[in-house]
XYZ file of C-alpha atoms in Angstrom:
333
model
C -76.327 86.907 -59.421
C -74.992 87.471 -62.660
C -71.912 85.648 -63.847
C -68.420 87.386 -62.904
C -65.453 86.905 -64.874
C -61.696 87.909 -64.436
C -59.404 88.888 -67.269
C -56.128 87.023 -66.898
C -52.807 88.045 -68.429
C -49.800 85.777 -67.693
C -46.247 86.618 -68.566
C -46.478 85.015 -71.913
C -49.513 87.192 -72.829
C -47.887 90.476 -71.521
C -44.683 89.534 -73.803
C -47.137 89.101 -76.856
C -48.685 92.563 -76.285
C -45.148 94.144 -77.298
C -45.800 97.201 -75.536
C -43.870 100.150 -77.212
C -41.448 102.434 -75.251
C -44.196 105.238 -75.853
C -47.296 103.267 -74.654
C -45.541 102.426 -71.474
C -44.275 105.867 -70.674
C -47.944 107.401 -71.744
C -49.866 105.086 -69.659
C -47.558 105.619 -66.588
C -47.534 109.563 -66.996
C -51.553 109.295 -67.104
C -51.397 107.736 -63.421
C -48.964 110.648 -62.479
C -51.102 113.524 -63.835
C -54.091 111.998 -62.232
C -52.137 112.054 -58.869
C -50.957 115.499 -59.535
C -54.466 116.488 -59.797
C -55.656 114.881 -56.604
C -57.772 112.488 -58.379
C -56.073 109.222 -56.687
C -56.088 107.358 -53.569
C -52.829 105.912 -52.492
C -51.911 104.041 -49.167
C -48.295 103.683 -48.194
C -46.847 100.190 -49.128
C -46.642 97.683 -46.255
C -44.086 94.822 -46.146
C -44.214 91.391 -45.089
C -40.646 89.419 -44.107
C -41.420 85.883 -43.576
C -37.973 84.917 -42.083
C -34.802 86.927 -42.211
C -32.847 84.182 -43.220
C -34.955 84.040 -46.715
C -33.281 87.341 -47.596
C -36.328 88.582 -49.137
C -39.650 90.253 -48.299
C -43.021 91.198 -49.781
C -44.253 94.713 -50.644
C -48.151 95.363 -50.790
C -48.940 98.365 -52.905
C -52.562 99.546 -52.780
C -54.252 102.239 -54.626
C -57.323 103.799 -56.755
C -56.964 106.054 -60.062
C -60.299 108.007 -60.713
C -59.828 108.877 -64.107
C -58.891 104.955 -64.990
C -62.074 103.789 -62.825
C -59.791 101.278 -61.323
C -58.512 100.133 -57.820
C -55.501 97.900 -57.291
C -53.645 95.636 -55.116
C -50.144 94.602 -56.349
C -48.077 92.116 -54.250
C -44.314 91.553 -55.113
C -41.831 89.330 -53.610
C -38.229 90.943 -53.532
C -35.662 88.239 -52.741
C -32.012 89.193 -53.554
C -30.677 85.610 -53.406
C -33.032 84.501 -56.197
C -30.298 84.496 -59.001
C -28.733 81.547 -57.261
C -31.973 79.603 -58.143
C -32.107 80.898 -61.713
C -35.062 83.122 -60.848
C -35.640 86.865 -61.259
C -35.241 88.666 -57.706
C -39.034 89.874 -58.202
C -42.357 88.236 -58.732
C -45.463 90.209 -58.767
C -49.490 89.903 -59.107
C -51.619 92.663 -59.731
C -55.317 92.582 -58.967
C -57.822 95.025 -60.436
C -61.262 95.611 -59.030
C -64.179 97.505 -59.669
C -63.698 100.584 -57.088
C -67.553 100.849 -56.622
C -68.588 97.243 -56.050
C -65.229 95.502 -54.923
C -65.901 93.005 -57.795
C -62.672 91.564 -59.103
C -61.796 92.608 -62.859
C -58.525 91.318 -63.599
C -55.453 89.344 -62.552
C -51.994 90.356 -64.290
C -48.572 88.813 -63.881
C -46.771 92.122 -62.447
C -43.287 90.997 -62.735
C -42.678 92.679 -65.830
C -45.097 95.352 -65.114
C -43.085 96.206 -61.809
C -40.061 96.511 -64.382
C -41.729 98.705 -67.048
C -43.362 101.259 -64.553
C -40.281 101.425 -62.612
C -38.370 102.326 -65.706
C -41.167 104.557 -66.679
C -41.328 106.479 -63.597
C -37.502 106.909 -63.633
C -37.866 108.132 -67.576
C -40.753 110.499 -66.571
C -38.526 112.031 -63.781
C -35.752 112.763 -66.080
C -37.971 114.244 -68.679
C -38.931 116.812 -66.129
C -35.999 117.105 -64.123
C -32.873 116.411 -66.256
C -30.924 118.645 -68.505
C -32.492 118.669 -72.176
C -28.738 118.153 -73.260
C -28.063 115.175 -71.130
C -25.845 112.704 -73.172
C -24.126 110.379 -70.416
C -25.947 107.926 -68.101
C -24.497 106.315 -65.450
C -26.521 102.876 -63.981
C -25.782 101.128 -61.059
C -27.418 97.768 -60.710
C -28.651 95.085 -63.216
C -31.767 93.941 -61.810
C -34.941 93.768 -63.681
C -36.084 97.354 -63.460
C -32.601 98.377 -64.401
C -33.028 97.000 -68.043
C -36.081 99.543 -68.334
C -34.495 102.494 -66.534
C -31.836 102.587 -69.393
C -34.219 101.547 -72.327
C -36.899 104.187 -71.741
C -34.447 106.899 -70.692
C -32.409 106.355 -73.858
C -35.560 106.384 -75.565
C -35.985 110.007 -74.354
C -32.473 111.278 -74.499
C -30.614 109.097 -77.062
C -27.488 109.159 -74.874
C -23.882 109.257 -76.320
C -22.408 107.345 -73.338
C -24.057 104.649 -71.211
C -22.106 103.124 -68.315
C -23.630 100.318 -66.305
C -22.085 98.831 -63.137
C -23.355 95.888 -60.863
C -21.426 93.763 -58.028
C -21.106 90.735 -60.157
C -19.202 90.588 -63.263
C -21.080 88.290 -65.195
C -24.096 90.240 -64.217
C -23.069 93.661 -65.257
C -21.264 92.279 -68.694
C -24.623 90.429 -69.503
C -26.537 93.494 -68.908
C -24.306 95.460 -71.043
C -24.638 93.048 -74.043
C -28.481 92.806 -73.703
C -28.772 96.641 -73.805
C -26.381 97.085 -76.750
C -27.988 94.456 -78.815
C -31.498 96.231 -77.995
C -30.525 99.681 -78.159
C -28.101 99.574 -81.155
C -25.553 101.202 -79.488
C -22.346 100.482 -77.356
C -22.906 99.970 -73.482
C -19.882 100.188 -71.318
C -19.841 97.795 -68.230
C -17.552 99.203 -65.721
C -15.742 97.675 -62.769
C -16.618 100.251 -60.046
C -18.977 102.734 -58.699
C -16.686 105.835 -59.463
C -16.186 104.869 -63.251
C -20.030 104.466 -63.639
C -21.110 107.684 -61.824
C -18.250 110.367 -62.025
C -19.188 113.026 -64.376
C -22.551 111.635 -65.588
C -25.600 113.899 -66.521
C -28.000 111.350 -65.215
C -27.111 109.047 -62.344
C -29.529 106.013 -61.443
C -28.694 104.019 -58.406
C -30.429 100.553 -58.316
C -28.374 98.681 -56.292
C -29.069 95.624 -54.206
C -27.530 95.635 -50.988
C -28.030 93.670 -47.965
C -27.620 96.438 -45.564
C -26.913 100.303 -46.065
C -23.451 101.080 -47.274
C -22.699 104.416 -48.632
C -20.801 103.583 -51.930
C -22.110 106.412 -54.246
C -20.064 109.368 -53.150
C -21.501 112.930 -53.090
C -18.262 114.224 -54.553
C -18.645 112.449 -57.719
C -21.961 113.897 -58.583
C -21.498 116.593 -61.507
C -23.001 120.025 -61.119
C -26.704 120.128 -62.840
C -26.757 116.265 -62.690
C -30.052 114.547 -61.882
C -29.506 111.696 -59.524
C -32.024 109.095 -58.881
C -31.324 106.862 -55.978
C -34.132 104.079 -55.063
C -32.305 101.034 -53.800
C -34.136 99.336 -50.979
C -31.046 99.709 -48.969
C -29.273 103.039 -49.028
C -26.061 103.268 -50.831
C -25.569 107.186 -50.558
C -24.027 109.386 -48.136
C -26.063 111.965 -45.999
C -24.330 114.587 -47.679
C -26.113 113.944 -50.940
C -29.077 115.945 -50.503
C -26.792 118.911 -49.138
C -25.822 119.649 -52.863
C -29.308 119.448 -54.163
C -31.474 122.686 -55.476
C -34.506 120.236 -55.777
C -35.478 117.131 -54.084
C -38.643 115.455 -55.827
C -40.232 112.320 -54.789
C -43.043 110.181 -56.204
C -45.437 109.869 -53.014
C -44.330 111.751 -49.853
C -46.759 109.658 -47.855
C -44.891 106.717 -48.271
C -41.386 108.202 -48.635
C -41.618 109.641 -45.027
C -42.287 106.491 -43.173
C -41.115 102.784 -43.364
C -38.345 100.517 -43.065
C -36.887 100.436 -46.480
C -35.700 103.041 -49.090
C -32.353 104.908 -50.133
C -33.298 108.168 -48.245
C -34.647 106.729 -45.047
C -31.630 108.029 -43.225
C -32.084 111.407 -44.711
C -35.758 111.449 -43.543
C -34.972 110.288 -39.908
C -32.540 112.907 -39.624
C -34.453 115.849 -41.081
C -32.446 116.178 -44.145
C -35.363 115.242 -46.243
C -38.875 116.751 -44.939
C -41.869 118.747 -46.011
C -39.949 121.922 -45.756
C -36.801 120.476 -48.004
C -39.275 118.675 -50.768
C -39.747 120.367 -53.738
C -42.684 118.589 -55.033
C -43.992 115.278 -55.718
C -43.476 113.890 -59.460
C -47.264 114.094 -60.330
C -47.558 117.974 -59.340
C -44.806 118.339 -61.796
C -46.245 116.133 -64.475
C -49.671 117.940 -64.097
C -48.351 121.544 -64.492
C -48.668 122.333 -61.166
C -45.306 122.883 -60.044
C -41.973 123.468 -61.813
C -39.502 120.853 -63.029
C -35.898 121.813 -63.836
C -35.597 125.521 -64.288
C -32.062 126.016 -65.333
C -29.142 123.697 -66.483
C -27.227 124.701 -63.338
C -29.766 122.841 -60.972
C -28.598 119.707 -59.198
C -31.766 117.782 -58.648
C -32.507 114.488 -56.706
C -35.541 112.142 -57.453
C -36.404 109.503 -55.228
C -39.235 107.100 -55.997
C -40.289 104.362 -53.947
C -42.772 102.918 -56.577
C -46.455 103.674 -57.076
C -49.356 101.433 -57.058
C -51.074 103.995 -59.277
C -48.210 103.338 -61.941
C -49.186 99.573 -61.825
C -52.622 100.177 -62.138
C -52.301 102.650 -65.153
C -50.022 100.287 -67.012
C -51.956 97.290 -66.151
C -55.231 98.824 -67.577
C -53.377 99.908 -70.564
C -52.290 96.301 -71.146
C -55.613 95.153 -70.778
C -57.064 97.341 -73.414
C -54.533 96.379 -75.738
C -55.008 92.832 -74.874
C -58.533 93.285 -75.928
C -57.721 94.829 -79.262
C -55.519 91.981 -80.169
C -57.578 89.121 -78.718
C -54.659 88.084 -76.175
C -55.223 86.624 -72.656
C -57.959 84.638 -70.981
C -61.461 85.191 -69.216
C -61.709 83.315 -66.094
C -64.933 82.430 -64.293
C -64.871 83.807 -60.779
C -68.684 83.590 -59.507
């Protein structure tokens, strides 16, 4: 048997790549377009909860992207109390394989990949579903994905006003300060959900609740807004879907089942179904279904997170690493 090598990118390697906002968005959109064109295979994510007292679980995401000639599996640990230990709430590993032989090709630290690709999907969704004139962003949550949500959204919309809120004052203040420094504009940390959400053109809810609690009130949502809820535990009212002209998801297969997700109750009560669903984002990105068609439409976009986005961004990082001579090659067999 000929030698088999694995390309390995750790967190420091990925930081050294200095992926640009445009590179991140472009890579992830390529995966979405492939999905929309029916050139992917995606299996609904599965979960492992080692012990309820640990306040965390593992997500396992699996997929294949034909245009990229890659299959992948990502495992992410999601532990809400990690801040108490000085650790990020999520750790991840992405494994890429040859889809024809099953041979391993690469291992990448997927912690920041998860953050980046989540932000990119939020931003791509907004590019297709938010008003072009959107100037006010309200963002709930300050975890790792939150940074990339705000950064990549601002890359596309150049907001006049950015409001952020999270449960702990030290968390939201530090989050606002980092964003203000990196974006070069004021970012307002607000003390409550209503002040953050009410009147915003784009609302992103990425809270970290221990159990479902309807903290985001439907009455606060401005007509014509885009609302993007993706917390693991639901923070929205059942009435939220009632005011929407369009509901879009990233993958209906994984949105319609499973234990977690911000619209789980809406699926279980029939408010969100194949009949009420407008489209998957990939269908819109591929030009097969329309996105926003008027400024008056109030639209909801729910994304659970796609293995396809991890694979697409991982492949783009490996390509750039090869050009820049970054990373390591490990002998596998």
